[in-house]
């Protein structure tokens, strides 16, 4: 049960969501005084909010709509389901190989690295590749792209879409299949029309969009990937209360994991880096702390090795840790070449 559906004033709902109280369970897990302090309201107002929340929770329980236990699923059924879901190619064969065939569905995957390493480029590539038709090994879906930094480039997405179409034509030529339908029905602009773009400018907007995603995807069943670029940006600004930040991030992570499972789609979280003092020296590490690493099923770290870009599988329950080179080219993410250099694409 979501706080956003409670019959209370819009201003109070906004305060609750901004403070990280997005579900009824989060309201009843802390004391009255904690809520009053976080929302800067009186305890009498808090008691009224809890009274309304209790009534709503009680009515849903009596109607049998709040059940969270849907029955057991056998491990054999889980295996068959996972094998039938498919994956999103990264357009780099070496990177696909260490990922077990590409980005896996029904999981949250975090991709982090230093500025300029190609995080946004990879995000745009995945938003395009998810649209590859099933006949060509794709998911034939649409993408949601949540941009917190303003780094999404429409012109770049168009370049990558055009290159994707060229790759499909080459694939058709190799297999000598009839590509006529694809040539008629798919143009680079069609790829752009299938990317739902959200620009968010504050952490409250980011939380609101994440809360809205379940409804949006329910109305757009063909959405097959959610990309947030980056998950970090607004949570590194103006946060004096780190406990509040942790609670907000935890609530958002739970919602994203629920989305991935409910709609059987991959959620891609692009992350920045920060420094961490370890064993007498400063080291680069992904932002948001160690506790955040538990919010993701898979974690991929992008880094430079000389003049060459590499991706390293830092965490995954299904594939072993491994590294692979990749390149950022005018056509998008591609397999690495030996003379790869840092070049400006645009």
Short mmCIF file of C-alpha atoms in Angstrom, two decimals:
data_model
loop_
_atom_site.label_atom_id
_atom_site.label_comp_id
_atom_site.label_asym_id
_atom_site.label_seq_id
_atom_site.Cartn_x
_atom_site.Cartn_y
_atom_site.Cartn_z
CA UNK A 1 0.00 0.00 0.00
CA UNK A 2 1.45 3.33 -1.08
CA UNK A 3 1.35 6.60 0.86
CA UNK A 4 0.53 8.38 -2.42
CA UNK A 5 -2.99 6.85 -2.34
CA UNK A 6 -3.88 7.96 1.20
CA UNK A 7 -6.85 10.38 1.48
CA UNK A 8 -4.79 13.19 3.03
CA UNK A 9 -3.82 16.63 1.78
CA UNK A 10 -1.41 16.86 -1.15
CA UNK A 11 1.08 18.89 0.88
CA UNK A 12 1.26 16.27 3.62
CA UNK A 13 1.64 13.49 1.05
CA UNK A 14 4.50 15.42 -0.56
CA UNK A 15 6.21 15.85 2.81
CA UNK A 16 5.89 12.13 3.55
CA UNK A 17 7.32 11.06 0.20
CA UNK A 18 10.14 13.62 0.38
CA UNK A 19 11.09 12.29 3.82
CA UNK A 20 11.21 8.72 2.51
CA UNK A 21 7.85 7.47 3.82
CA UNK A 22 6.53 5.99 0.59
CA UNK A 23 4.69 2.94 1.97
CA UNK A 24 2.44 2.25 4.96
CA UNK A 25 4.99 -0.17 6.39
CA UNK A 26 7.58 2.64 6.51
CA UNK A 27 5.12 4.81 8.48
CA UNK A 28 4.50 2.15 11.12
CA UNK A 29 8.17 1.20 11.46
CA UNK A 30 9.22 4.40 13.30
CA UNK A 31 8.00 6.40 16.28
CA UNK A 32 5.53 9.32 16.19
CA UNK A 33 8.27 11.73 17.24
CA UNK A 34 10.56 10.63 14.39
CA UNK A 35 7.85 11.30 11.80
CA UNK A 36 7.01 14.65 13.41
CA UNK A 37 10.67 15.66 13.31
CA UNK A 38 11.19 14.55 9.71
CA UNK A 39 8.05 16.29 8.45
CA UNK A 40 8.34 19.27 10.84
CA UNK A 41 4.73 18.90 11.99
CA UNK A 42 3.07 18.34 15.38
CA UNK A 43 2.59 14.89 16.89
CA UNK A 44 -1.18 15.42 16.77
CA UNK A 45 -0.93 15.76 13.00
CA UNK A 46 1.16 12.61 12.90
CA UNK A 47 -1.48 10.71 14.90
CA UNK A 48 -4.14 11.81 12.41
CA UNK A 49 -2.00 10.58 9.50
CA UNK A 50 -1.48 7.22 11.23
CA UNK A 51 -5.20 6.95 11.96
CA UNK A 52 -6.04 7.37 8.27
CA UNK A 53 -3.27 4.94 7.30
CA UNK A 54 -4.53 2.35 9.79
CA UNK A 55 -8.07 2.59 8.42
CA UNK A 56 -6.86 2.19 4.85
CA UNK A 57 -4.65 -0.77 5.75
CA UNK A 58 -7.46 -2.39 7.70
CA UNK A 59 -9.98 -2.01 4.87
CA UNK A 60 -7.58 -3.51 2.34
CA UNK A 61 -6.85 -6.43 4.65
CA UNK A 62 -10.56 -7.16 5.09
CA UNK A 63 -11.03 -7.13 1.32
CA UNK A 64 -8.15 -9.52 0.86
CA UNK A 65 -6.26 -7.10 -1.37
CA UNK A 66 -3.16 -6.68 0.77
CA UNK A 67 -1.93 -10.24 0.63
CA UNK A 68 1.74 -10.46 -0.30
CA UNK A 69 1.96 -14.26 -0.36
CA UNK A 70 1.09 -15.60 -3.80
CA UNK A 71 2.22 -19.18 -3.34
CA UNK A 72 5.50 -20.99 -3.83
CA UNK A 73 7.40 -21.41 -7.09
CA UNK A 74 9.64 -24.38 -7.70
CA UNK A 75 13.31 -23.91 -8.56
CA UNK A 76 12.66 -25.76 -11.85
CA UNK A 77 9.98 -23.24 -12.77
CA UNK A 78 12.34 -20.39 -11.89
CA UNK A 79 15.05 -21.84 -14.14
CA UNK A 80 12.69 -22.24 -17.09
CA UNK A 81 11.39 -18.70 -16.58
CA UNK A 82 14.90 -17.22 -16.50
CA UNK A 83 15.93 -19.09 -19.66
CA UNK A 84 12.88 -17.79 -21.52
CA UNK A 85 13.40 -14.10 -20.65
CA UNK A 86 16.25 -13.26 -23.01
CA UNK A 87 18.91 -10.57 -22.60
CA UNK A 88 19.81 -7.16 -24.02
CA UNK A 89 23.00 -7.11 -26.05
CA UNK A 90 25.54 -4.37 -25.32
CA UNK A 91 26.78 -4.49 -28.97
CA UNK A 92 30.19 -5.58 -27.64
CA UNK A 93 30.66 -9.34 -28.00
CA UNK A 94 33.37 -9.53 -25.31
CA UNK A 95 31.20 -7.65 -22.81
CA UNK A 96 28.18 -9.80 -23.68
CA UNK A 97 30.27 -12.92 -23.10
CA UNK A 98 31.28 -12.05 -19.54
CA UNK A 99 27.68 -10.98 -18.79
CA UNK A 100 26.39 -14.39 -19.85
CA UNK A 101 24.90 -13.14 -23.11
CA UNK A 102 24.03 -9.54 -22.26
CA UNK A 103 22.13 -7.60 -19.61
CA UNK A 104 19.78 -9.98 -17.82
CA UNK A 105 16.08 -9.32 -17.28
CA UNK A 106 14.26 -9.33 -13.92
CA UNK A 107 17.38 -7.96 -12.18
CA UNK A 108 18.85 -4.63 -11.09
CA UNK A 109 22.25 -4.00 -12.66
CA UNK A 110 24.50 -1.16 -11.49
CA UNK A 111 27.11 0.19 -13.91
CA UNK A 112 29.64 2.66 -12.52
CA UNK A 113 32.85 4.34 -13.50
CA UNK A 114 34.85 7.54 -13.77
CA UNK A 115 33.67 10.50 -15.89
CA UNK A 116 34.23 9.98 -19.61
CA UNK A 117 34.40 6.19 -19.41
CA UNK A 118 31.17 5.73 -21.40
CA UNK A 119 28.39 5.15 -18.84
CA UNK A 120 25.84 7.35 -20.63
CA UNK A 121 26.94 5.95 -23.99
CA UNK A 122 26.22 2.44 -22.70
CA UNK A 123 22.88 3.58 -21.28
CA UNK A 124 21.80 5.03 -24.64
CA UNK A 125 23.04 1.89 -26.41
CA UNK A 126 20.86 -0.32 -24.19
CA UNK A 127 17.84 1.97 -24.73
CA UNK A 128 18.27 1.40 -28.48
CA UNK A 129 19.20 -2.31 -28.38
CA UNK A 130 16.16 -3.30 -26.33
CA UNK A 131 14.12 -2.44 -29.44
CA UNK A 132 15.85 -4.99 -31.70
CA UNK A 133 13.13 -7.33 -33.10
CA UNK A 134 12.82 -10.83 -31.68
CA UNK A 135 13.75 -12.31 -35.08
CA UNK A 136 17.18 -10.76 -34.59
CA UNK A 137 17.65 -11.87 -30.99
CA UNK A 138 16.23 -8.76 -29.31
CA UNK A 139 13.38 -8.11 -26.90
CA UNK A 140 11.41 -5.86 -29.29
CA UNK A 141 10.49 -3.52 -26.45
CA UNK A 142 10.59 0.13 -25.45
CA UNK A 143 12.82 1.94 -22.95
CA UNK A 144 12.37 4.34 -20.05
CA UNK A 145 15.33 6.72 -19.64
CA UNK A 146 15.43 8.79 -16.43
CA UNK A 147 18.03 11.55 -16.79
CA UNK A 148 19.16 13.21 -13.55
CA UNK A 149 22.24 14.97 -14.96
CA UNK A 150 21.06 16.28 -18.32
CA UNK A 151 23.58 14.08 -20.14
CA UNK A 152 21.18 12.30 -22.52
CA UNK A 153 21.91 13.36 -26.13
CA UNK A 154 19.17 12.90 -28.72
CA UNK A 155 21.62 13.31 -31.62
CA UNK A 156 23.79 10.56 -30.17
CA UNK A 157 20.79 8.27 -29.73
CA UNK A 158 19.93 8.85 -33.40
CA UNK A 159 23.50 7.92 -34.44
CA UNK A 160 23.36 4.70 -32.41
CA UNK A 161 19.89 3.85 -33.77
CA UNK A 162 21.11 4.30 -37.34
CA UNK A 163 24.11 2.04 -36.65
CA UNK A 164 21.81 -0.55 -35.05
CA UNK A 165 19.72 -0.69 -38.22
CA UNK A 166 22.88 -1.13 -40.30
CA UNK A 167 23.92 -4.03 -38.06
CA UNK A 168 20.55 -5.70 -38.59
CA UNK A 169 20.89 -5.31 -42.35
CA UNK A 170 24.32 -6.93 -42.20
CA UNK A 171 22.87 -9.73 -40.07
CA UNK A 172 20.11 -10.20 -42.66
CA UNK A 173 22.65 -10.34 -45.46
CA UNK A 174 24.67 -12.96 -43.60
CA UNK A 175 21.65 -15.19 -42.96
CA UNK A 176 19.95 -14.24 -46.25
CA UNK A 177 16.63 -13.72 -44.50
CA UNK A 178 13.78 -11.54 -45.70
CA UNK A 179 14.35 -8.16 -44.01
CA UNK A 180 11.74 -6.34 -46.12
CA UNK A 181 9.29 -5.88 -43.20
CA UNK A 182 12.03 -4.48 -40.97
CA UNK A 183 13.26 -2.11 -43.67
CA UNK A 184 9.75 -0.76 -44.20
CA UNK A 185 8.62 -0.52 -40.59
CA UNK A 186 11.80 0.58 -38.77
CA UNK A 187 13.61 3.86 -39.23
CA UNK A 188 16.07 5.60 -36.88
CA UNK A 189 13.32 7.98 -35.73
CA UNK A 190 11.22 4.98 -34.65
CA UNK A 191 13.89 4.11 -32.09
CA UNK A 192 13.65 7.60 -30.61
CA UNK A 193 9.86 7.39 -30.42
CA UNK A 194 10.22 4.22 -28.33
CA UNK A 195 12.38 5.88 -25.65
CA UNK A 196 10.29 7.47 -22.89
CA UNK A 197 12.46 10.24 -21.46
CA UNK A 198 12.08 11.73 -17.96
CA UNK A 199 14.24 14.69 -16.90
CA UNK A 200 14.41 15.08 -13.12
CA UNK A 201 16.03 18.04 -11.37
CA UNK A 202 15.88 17.11 -7.65
CA UNK A 203 15.86 14.05 -5.43
CA UNK A 204 12.16 14.60 -4.67
CA UNK A 205 11.38 14.52 -8.41
CA UNK A 206 13.50 11.39 -8.74
CA UNK A 207 11.58 9.63 -5.97
CA UNK A 208 8.26 10.76 -7.47
CA UNK A 209 9.18 9.36 -10.90
CA UNK A 210 10.33 6.05 -9.42
CA UNK A 211 7.02 5.84 -7.51
CA UNK A 212 5.16 6.53 -10.78
CA UNK A 213 6.98 3.87 -12.81
CA UNK A 214 4.78 0.95 -11.78
CA UNK A 215 1.64 2.71 -13.03
CA UNK A 216 3.38 3.90 -16.19
CA UNK A 217 4.73 0.44 -17.10
CA UNK A 218 1.33 -1.12 -16.36
CA UNK A 219 -0.09 1.21 -19.02
CA UNK A 220 2.83 0.60 -21.43
CA UNK A 221 3.28 -3.16 -21.36
CA UNK A 222 5.93 -3.08 -24.09
CA UNK A 223 8.48 -1.29 -21.87
CA UNK A 224 11.36 -3.77 -21.46
CA UNK A 225 14.08 -1.73 -19.71
CA UNK A 226 14.40 1.12 -17.18
CA UNK A 227 17.63 3.17 -17.18
CA UNK A 228 18.49 5.79 -14.54
CA UNK A 229 21.41 8.07 -15.42
CA UNK A 230 22.61 8.54 -12.80
CA UNK A 231 21.10 7.14 -9.62
CA UNK A 232 23.61 9.17 -7.61
CA UNK A 233 23.58 12.78 -8.75
CA UNK A 234 20.84 14.35 -6.59
CA UNK A 235 21.77 12.30 -3.52
CA UNK A 236 25.26 13.78 -3.37
CA UNK A 237 23.96 17.34 -3.03
CA UNK A 238 22.84 19.16 0.14
CA UNK A 239 22.32 16.13 2.39
CA UNK A 240 23.18 16.89 6.00
CA UNK A 241 20.94 14.13 7.38
CA UNK A 242 22.65 10.95 6.19
CA UNK A 243 20.09 8.76 7.95
CA UNK A 244 17.38 10.39 5.83
CA UNK A 245 19.44 9.81 2.69
CA UNK A 246 19.92 6.15 3.59
CA UNK A 247 16.18 5.70 4.17
CA UNK A 248 15.29 7.41 0.87
CA UNK A 249 17.79 5.34 -1.09
CA UNK A 250 16.64 2.14 0.61
CA UNK A 251 13.01 2.81 -0.25
CA UNK A 252 13.89 3.62 -3.85
CA UNK A 253 16.02 0.49 -4.19
CA UNK A 254 13.17 -1.72 -2.95
CA UNK A 255 10.78 -0.18 -5.49
CA UNK A 256 13.24 -0.73 -8.34
CA UNK A 257 13.80 -4.36 -7.34
CA UNK A 258 10.04 -4.85 -7.19
CA UNK A 259 9.67 -3.33 -10.68
CA UNK A 260 12.33 -5.64 -12.13
CA UNK A 261 10.65 -8.71 -10.66
CA UNK A 262 7.02 -7.77 -11.35
CA UNK A 263 7.51 -6.79 -15.00
CA UNK A 264 10.43 -9.16 -15.75
CA UNK A 265 12.61 -6.33 -17.07
CA UNK A 266 16.16 -5.14 -16.37
CA UNK A 267 16.67 -1.98 -14.32
CA UNK A 268 19.98 -0.29 -15.17
CA UNK A 269 21.44 2.12 -12.62
CA UNK A 270 24.38 4.24 -13.76
CA UNK A 271 26.55 5.37 -10.87
CA UNK A 272 29.38 7.82 -10.24
CA UNK A 273 32.59 7.23 -8.31
CA UNK A 274 33.99 8.70 -5.12
CA UNK A 275 37.13 8.26 -3.01
CA UNK A 276 37.39 5.94 -0.03
CA UNK A 277 40.20 5.86 2.51
CA UNK A 278 41.33 2.24 2.83
CA UNK A 279 44.55 0.76 4.23
CA UNK A 280 46.30 4.09 4.49
CA UNK A 281 45.45 5.38 1.02
CA UNK A 282 42.59 6.83 -0.99
CA UNK A 283 40.97 4.56 -3.55
CA UNK A 284 38.22 5.10 -6.11
CA UNK A 285 34.97 3.33 -5.34
CA UNK A 286 31.37 3.57 -6.54
CA UNK A 287 29.31 6.26 -4.81
CA UNK A 288 26.57 5.89 -2.15
CA UNK A 289 28.53 3.64 0.19
CA UNK A 290 28.86 -0.07 0.88
CA UNK A 291 25.23 -0.53 1.97
CA UNK A 292 24.02 0.62 -1.46
CA UNK A 293 25.91 -2.22 -3.17
CA UNK A 294 23.36 -4.66 -1.69
CA UNK A 295 20.55 -2.92 -3.61
CA UNK A 296 21.74 -4.35 -6.93
CA UNK A 297 21.82 -7.91 -8.23
CA UNK A 298 24.74 -7.23 -10.56
CA UNK A 299 27.50 -4.64 -10.40
CA UNK A 300 29.71 -3.73 -13.36
CA UNK A 301 32.67 -1.36 -12.94
CA UNK A 302 34.04 0.50 -15.98
CA UNK A 303 37.68 1.63 -15.88
CA UNK A 304 40.66 2.67 -17.99
CA UNK A 305 43.55 0.28 -18.62
CA UNK A 306 46.02 2.54 -20.35
CA UNK A 307 44.16 3.92 -23.38
CA UNK A 308 41.66 1.09 -23.43
CA UNK A 309 38.27 0.89 -21.71
CA UNK A 310 37.46 -2.22 -19.66
CA UNK A 311 34.36 -3.55 -17.91
CA UNK A 312 34.72 -5.70 -14.79
CA UNK A 313 32.00 -7.90 -13.28
CA UNK A 314 32.38 -6.98 -9.60
CA UNK A 315 29.25 -8.75 -8.36
CA UNK A 316 26.81 -11.24 -9.87
CA UNK A 317 25.01 -14.36 -8.61
CA UNK A 318 25.06 -16.03 -12.03
CA UNK A 319 28.40 -15.26 -13.73
CA UNK A 320 31.96 -15.27 -12.45
CA UNK A 321 34.03 -12.14 -12.00
CA UNK A 322 35.80 -11.26 -15.23
CA UNK A 323 36.95 -8.28 -17.28
CA UNK A 324 36.54 -7.43 -20.96
CA UNK A 325 37.63 -4.53 -23.20
CA UNK A 326 35.14 -2.38 -25.07
CA UNK A 327 35.19 0.73 -27.24
CA UNK A 328 33.03 3.85 -27.57
CA UNK A 329 32.85 4.59 -31.30
CA UNK A 330 30.81 6.75 -33.64
CA UNK A 331 28.46 3.77 -34.00
CA UNK A 332 28.07 3.31 -30.25
CA UNK A 333 29.47 0.65 -27.91
CA UNK A 334 31.52 -1.89 -29.87
CA UNK A 335 34.18 -4.55 -29.40
CA UNK A 336 37.58 -3.11 -28.61
CA UNK A 337 40.40 -2.71 -31.11
CA UNK A 338 44.08 -2.68 -30.22
CA UNK A 339 44.62 0.97 -31.18
CA UNK A 340 41.64 2.31 -29.19
CA UNK A 341 42.23 5.91 -28.14
CA UNK A 342 40.27 8.48 -26.17
CA UNK A 343 38.48 10.38 -28.92
CA UNK A 344 35.63 12.86 -28.97
CA UNK A 345 32.64 11.31 -30.69
CA UNK A 346 30.45 14.37 -31.23
#
